[in-house]
């Protein structure tokens, strides 16, 4: 996507302000401390379309690891242990495993570690823009598949439990993939609770026209560096309008954005700690 003149100017100004703000005592904190302060966001989903058999089902979302860009295999191993300890029923990864696939040396440890993660209702993933970048598409698919994850690329699957089901859909990356929004989302049923995985959050403004109840995204890193009054500094295309947290997009659609695990473009986090998210399902009485 071609950067607009306004965005270019904004990024130059924000980068200069960020450099000034982080060049003093805040630099060490933003470079070495906050990026390691992994947090957990917890949400409860109460919805009349959630079947009774899905009561207390736990969905764990992790996103935007960016291995290779100031995120090491040792950190990845620690992350895997934390995710294992959550004991998810359903595990979803919303893209960007590696920062630069064309330069990264893929260790055989990566799929082995991913295989340690267990989720009785399944492990699913979607492409992010970095996963497609640098001819990484096929390599990332092999790594994730060998790690026991199922790719949802413009696909819908049914998550079944005790005779009931919910729908899980996944779109190809909006920026560098070939997303089929209408063809995928028109497969969803109005009567079935549905969750969509799509890397870029801003596409929610189009998703709201389809029978999707929840959209899970990453990509934005929550802005990564937040300067008081000014706001988020790192806002990539399709991650500029909806940057972090929970957003009610329409009467039907709710968007949740993960701040992600790693960093990209700048190895800093400031007032924007890394996270993974836990969603617990409850049928409305």
C-alpha positions as a printed NumPy array, in Angstrom:
array([[  0.   ,   0.   ,   0.   ],
       [  1.415,   3.393,  -0.98 ],
       [  1.935,   5.631,   2.01 ],
       [ -0.054,   8.836,   1.792],
       [  1.675,  12.171,   2.212],
       [ -0.166,  12.796,   5.47 ],
       [  0.883,   9.442,   6.923],
       [  4.478,  10.011,   5.808],
       [  4.599,  13.384,   7.56 ],
       [  2.946,  11.933,  10.66 ],
       [  5.491,   9.135,  10.87 ],
       [  8.412,  11.531,  10.5  ],
       [  7.059,  13.822,  13.23 ],
       [  6.176,  10.956,  15.567],
       [  9.551,   9.304,  15.053],
       [ 11.342,  12.533,  15.917],
       [  9.226,  13.034,  19.018],
       [  9.709,   9.419,  19.972],
       [ 13.464,   9.707,  19.628],
       [ 13.523,  12.788,  21.825],
       [ 11.218,  11.216,  24.361],
       [ 13.138,   7.955,  24.55 ],
       [ 16.651,   9.379,  24.344],
       [ 16.744,  10.125,  28.061],
       [ 15.895,   7.908,  31.006],
       [ 12.981,   6.353,  29.164],
       [ 15.161,   4.719,  26.517],
       [ 16.365,   1.801,  28.619],
       [ 12.852,   1.122,  29.863],
       [ 11.31 ,   1.206,  26.361],
       [ 14.077,  -0.814,  24.73 ],
       [ 14.853,  -3.477,  27.319],
       [ 12.198,  -3.575,  30.015],
       [  8.675,  -3.061,  28.697],
       [  9.082,  -5.361,  25.647],
       [  9.673,  -8.191,  28.149],
       [  6.643,  -7.35 ,  30.332],
       [  4.27 ,  -9.898,  28.815],
       [  0.73 ,  -9.397,  30.099],
       [ -2.582, -11.21 ,  29.73 ],
       [ -5.837,  -9.622,  28.617],
       [ -8.959, -11.462,  29.758],
       [-12.438, -11.049,  28.313],
       [-15.784, -12.742,  28.839],
       [-18.081, -13.354,  25.893],
       [-21.76 , -13.574,  26.791],
       [-23.982, -14.18 ,  23.802],
       [-27.33 , -15.892,  23.221],
       [-25.921, -17.816,  20.246],
       [-23.191, -19.487,  22.298],
       [-24.369, -23.081,  22.913],
       [-24.709, -24.337,  26.474],
       [-22.031, -26.976,  25.875],
       [-19.516, -24.159,  25.194],
       [-20.004, -22.663,  28.656],
       [-16.574, -21.835,  30.169],
       [-14.753, -22.749,  26.955],
       [-11.447, -20.864,  26.878],
       [-10.053, -19.41 ,  23.652],
       [ -6.461, -18.149,  23.755],
       [ -5.205, -15.778,  21.059],
       [ -1.56 , -14.905,  20.482],
       [ -0.214, -12.759,  17.687],
       [  2.716, -10.898,  16.11 ],
       [  5.725, -12.67 ,  17.549],
       [  8.171, -11.325,  14.947],
       [ 10.939, -13.814,  15.617],
       [ 14.271, -12.421,  14.481],
       [ 13.525,  -8.762,  15.162],
       [ 14.826,  -8.458,  18.73 ],
       [ 12.791, -11.518,  19.727],
       [ 14.862, -14.619,  20.438],
       [ 14.243, -18.349,  20.569],
       [ 14.702, -18.226,  24.341],
       [ 11.855, -15.728,  24.576],
       [  9.777, -17.926,  22.277],
       [ 10.368, -20.919,  24.551],
       [  9.192, -18.898,  27.554],
       [  6.082, -17.864,  25.63 ],
       [  5.256, -21.476,  24.789],
       [  5.433, -22.409,  28.485],
       [  3.091, -19.557,  29.41 ],
       [  0.592, -20.56 ,  26.73 ],
       [  0.736, -24.201,  27.83 ],
       [ -0.036, -23.161,  31.394],
       [ -3.265, -21.504,  30.243],
       [ -4.684, -24.9  ,  29.162],
       [ -6.758, -23.454,  26.298],
       [ -9.679, -25.314,  24.792],
       [ -9.122, -23.527,  21.476],
       [ -5.872, -21.843,  20.437],
       [ -5.584, -19.262,  17.645],
       [ -2.582, -17.436,  16.192],
       [ -3.406, -14.289,  14.231],
       [ -0.262, -13.902,  12.152],
       [  3.332, -12.66 ,  11.845],
       [  5.456, -15.433,  13.293],
       [  8.711, -14.13 ,  11.794],
       [  9.679, -10.56 ,  10.976],
       [ 11.686, -11.171,   7.78 ],
       [ 11.22 , -14.735,   6.491],
       [ 13.72 , -14.224,   3.656],
       [ 16.529, -13.59 ,   6.157],
       [ 15.486, -15.681,   9.115],
       [ 17.118, -19.052,   9.817],
       [ 14.214, -21.326,  10.679],
       [ 15.186, -23.675,  13.481],
       [ 13.619, -27.123,  13.7  ],
       [ 12.849, -26.16 ,  17.284],
       [ 10.001, -23.897,  16.169],
       [  7.548, -26.603,  15.035],
       [  8.657, -28.806,  17.928],
       [  7.787, -26.059,  20.393],
       [  4.491, -25.339,  18.668],
       [  3.657, -29.036,  18.948],
       [  3.94 , -28.771,  22.722],
       [  0.835, -26.592,  22.733],
       [ -2.369, -28.544,  23.257],
       [ -5.979, -27.493,  22.71 ],
       [ -8.736, -30.138,  22.536],
       [-10.948, -28.049,  20.223],
       [ -8.096, -27.291,  17.832],
       [ -5.154, -25.046,  16.983],
       [ -5.68 , -22.609,  14.094],
       [ -3.748, -19.8  ,  12.442],
       [ -3.944, -17.188,   9.699],
       [ -1.367, -15.353,   7.626],
       [ -0.118, -11.915,   8.608],
       [  1.541,  -9.515,   6.19 ],
       [  5.047, -10.476,   7.339],
       [  4.236, -14.16 ,   6.816],
       [  3.651, -13.458,   3.12 ],
       [  6.564, -11.026,   2.833],
       [  9.978, -12.087,   1.559],
       [  8.696, -15.285,  -0.087],
       [  7.754, -16.648,   3.327],
       [  4.302, -17.962,   2.405],
       [  5.15 , -21.624,   1.813],
       [  7.822, -21.716,   4.52 ],
       [  5.479, -20.398,   7.195],
       [  2.74 , -22.802,   6.151],
       [  5.127, -25.743,   6.538],
       [  6.384, -24.573,   9.934],
       [  2.92 , -24.   ,  11.349],
       [  1.534, -27.215,   9.884],
       [  4.417, -29.212,  11.351],
       [  3.616, -27.489,  14.644],
       [  0.091, -28.904,  14.609],
       [ -1.729, -25.72 ,  13.54 ],
       [ -4.432, -25.683,  10.861],
       [ -4.362, -22.792,   8.392],
       [ -7.615, -20.956,   7.749],
       [ -7.062, -19.215,   4.419],
       [-10.436, -17.91 ,   3.264],
       [-12.043, -20.852,   5.006],
       [-14.742, -21.599,   7.568],
       [-14.636, -24.524,   9.959],
       [-17.046, -25.743,  12.605],
       [-15.781, -26.125,  16.165],
       [-17.828, -28.952,  17.638],
       [-18.441, -29.885,  21.252],
       [-21.025, -32.3  ,  22.664],
       [-23.199, -32.111,  19.573],
       [-23.135, -28.288,  19.373],
       [-20.934, -26.044,  17.268],
       [-19.676, -22.531,  16.662],
       [-18.119, -21.243,  13.435],
       [-14.485, -20.2  ,  13.079],
       [-13.487, -18.364,   9.904],
       [-10.129, -17.119,   8.708],
       [ -9.195, -14.675,   5.945],
       [ -5.952, -14.478,   4.034],
       [ -3.863, -11.418,   4.851],
       [ -5.504,  -8.203,   3.692],
       [ -2.326,  -6.42 ,   2.613],
       [ -0.218,  -9.073,   0.881],
       [ -2.524, -12.05 ,   0.524],
       [ -5.598, -12.75 ,  -1.571],
       [ -8.495, -12.344,   0.863],
       [-11.915, -13.473,  -0.326],
       [-14.112, -11.576,   2.088],
       [-17.528, -12.115,   0.529],
       [-16.883, -15.681,  -0.572],
       [-15.694, -16.672,   2.889],
       [-18.048, -14.768,   5.162],
       [-21.178, -15.533,   3.16 ],
       [-20.679, -19.149,   4.234],
       [-21.539, -18.167,   7.818],
       [-24.964, -18.806,   9.268],
       [-26.889, -16.069,  11.066],
       [-28.018, -18.547,  13.717],
       [-24.54 , -19.829,  14.617],
       [-22.1  , -17.927,  16.84 ],
       [-19.171, -16.991,  14.597],
       [-15.599, -15.863,  15.178],
       [-13.399, -14.418,  12.428],
       [ -9.603, -14.409,  12.437],
       [ -8.112, -11.67 ,  10.252],
       [ -4.73 , -10.06 ,  10.784],
       [ -5.58 ,  -6.411,  10.072],
       [ -8.184,  -4.852,  12.402],
       [ -9.409,  -1.976,  10.229],
       [-11.117,  -4.4  ,   7.841],
       [-13.834,  -4.644,  10.516],
       [-15.646,  -1.82 ,   8.746],
       [-16.283,  -4.259,   5.889],
       [-16.724,  -7.355,   8.036],
       [-19.687,  -5.749,   9.823],
       [-21.799,  -6.299,   6.69 ],
       [-21.58 , -10.085,   7.153],
       [-22.876, -12.472,   9.863],
       [-19.769, -12.265,  12.068],
       [-20.163, -11.87 ,  15.834],
       [-16.511, -11.482,  16.876],
       [-13.39 , -10.466,  14.957],
       [ -9.942, -11.253,  16.395],
       [ -7.008,  -9.313,  14.938],
       [ -3.422,  -8.281,  15.644],
       [ -1.079,  -6.335,  13.327],
       [ -1.2  ,  -2.944,  15.083],
       [  0.966,  -3.899,  18.086],
       [ -1.329,  -1.554,  19.99 ],
       [  0.641,   1.331,  18.527],
       [  3.77 ,  -0.078,  20.216],
       [  4.974,   3.325,  21.429],
       [  2.398,   5.645,  22.95 ],
       [  3.303,   9.232,  23.698],
       [  0.918,  10.961,  26.131],
       [ -1.379,  13.452,  24.361],
       [  0.041,  12.521,  20.934],
       [ -1.056,   8.872,  21.   ],
       [  0.208,   5.792,  19.163],
       [  3.313,   6.168,  17.015],
       [  3.482,   2.889,  15.1  ],
       [  0.205,   2.506,  13.229],
       [  0.602,   0.393,  10.071],
       [ -1.845,   0.398,   7.154],
       [ -5.126,  -1.279,   8.136],
       [ -4.169,  -0.783,  11.783],
       [ -4.691,   2.958,  12.078],
       [ -8.371,   3.362,  12.932],
       [ -8.674,   0.474,  15.394],
       [ -5.39 ,   0.13 ,  17.257],
       [ -5.955,  -1.67 ,  20.543],
       [ -8.475,  -3.373,  22.782],
       [-12.205,  -3.93 ,  22.322],
       [-14.394,  -2.051,  19.839],
       [-18.132,  -2.334,  19.243],
       [-18.251,  -2.016,  15.467],
       [-21.98 ,  -2.583,  15.021],
       [-24.967,  -4.05 ,  16.825],
       [-23.641,  -7.455,  15.825],
       [-19.851,  -7.226,  15.475],
       [-17.295,  -6.8  ,  18.268],
       [-13.606,  -6.393,  17.418],
       [-10.756,  -7.431,  19.726],
       [ -7.189,  -6.402,  18.877],
       [ -4.135,  -8.019,  20.415],
       [ -1.104,  -5.81 ,  21.077],
       [  0.971,  -8.835,  20.128],
       [  4.111, -10.394,  21.543],
       [  7.102,  -8.9  ,  19.738],
       [  8.029,  -5.616,  18.087],
       [  8.558,  -4.474,  14.513],
       [  9.992,  -1.394,  12.78 ],
       [ 11.307,  -0.124,  16.144],
       [ 12.53 ,  -2.385,  18.995],
       [ 10.625,  -0.368,  21.603],
       [  7.453,  -0.539,  23.618],
       [  6.333,   2.382,  25.698],
       [  3.05 ,   2.451,  27.629],
       [  2.035,  -0.522,  25.468],
       [  3.038,  -3.828,  27.041],
       [  3.019,  -7.033,  24.964],
       [  0.12 ,  -9.406,  25.54 ],
       [ -1.826, -12.483,  24.642],
       [ -5.58 , -12.667,  25.131],
       [ -7.956, -15.084,  26.835],
       [-11.66 , -15.221,  25.975],
       [-14.065, -17.233,  28.124],
       [-17.433, -18.137,  26.601],
       [-20.77 , -17.979,  28.397],
       [-24.206, -18.558,  26.902],
       [-26.678, -15.883,  27.916],
       [-29.273, -17.286,  30.328]])
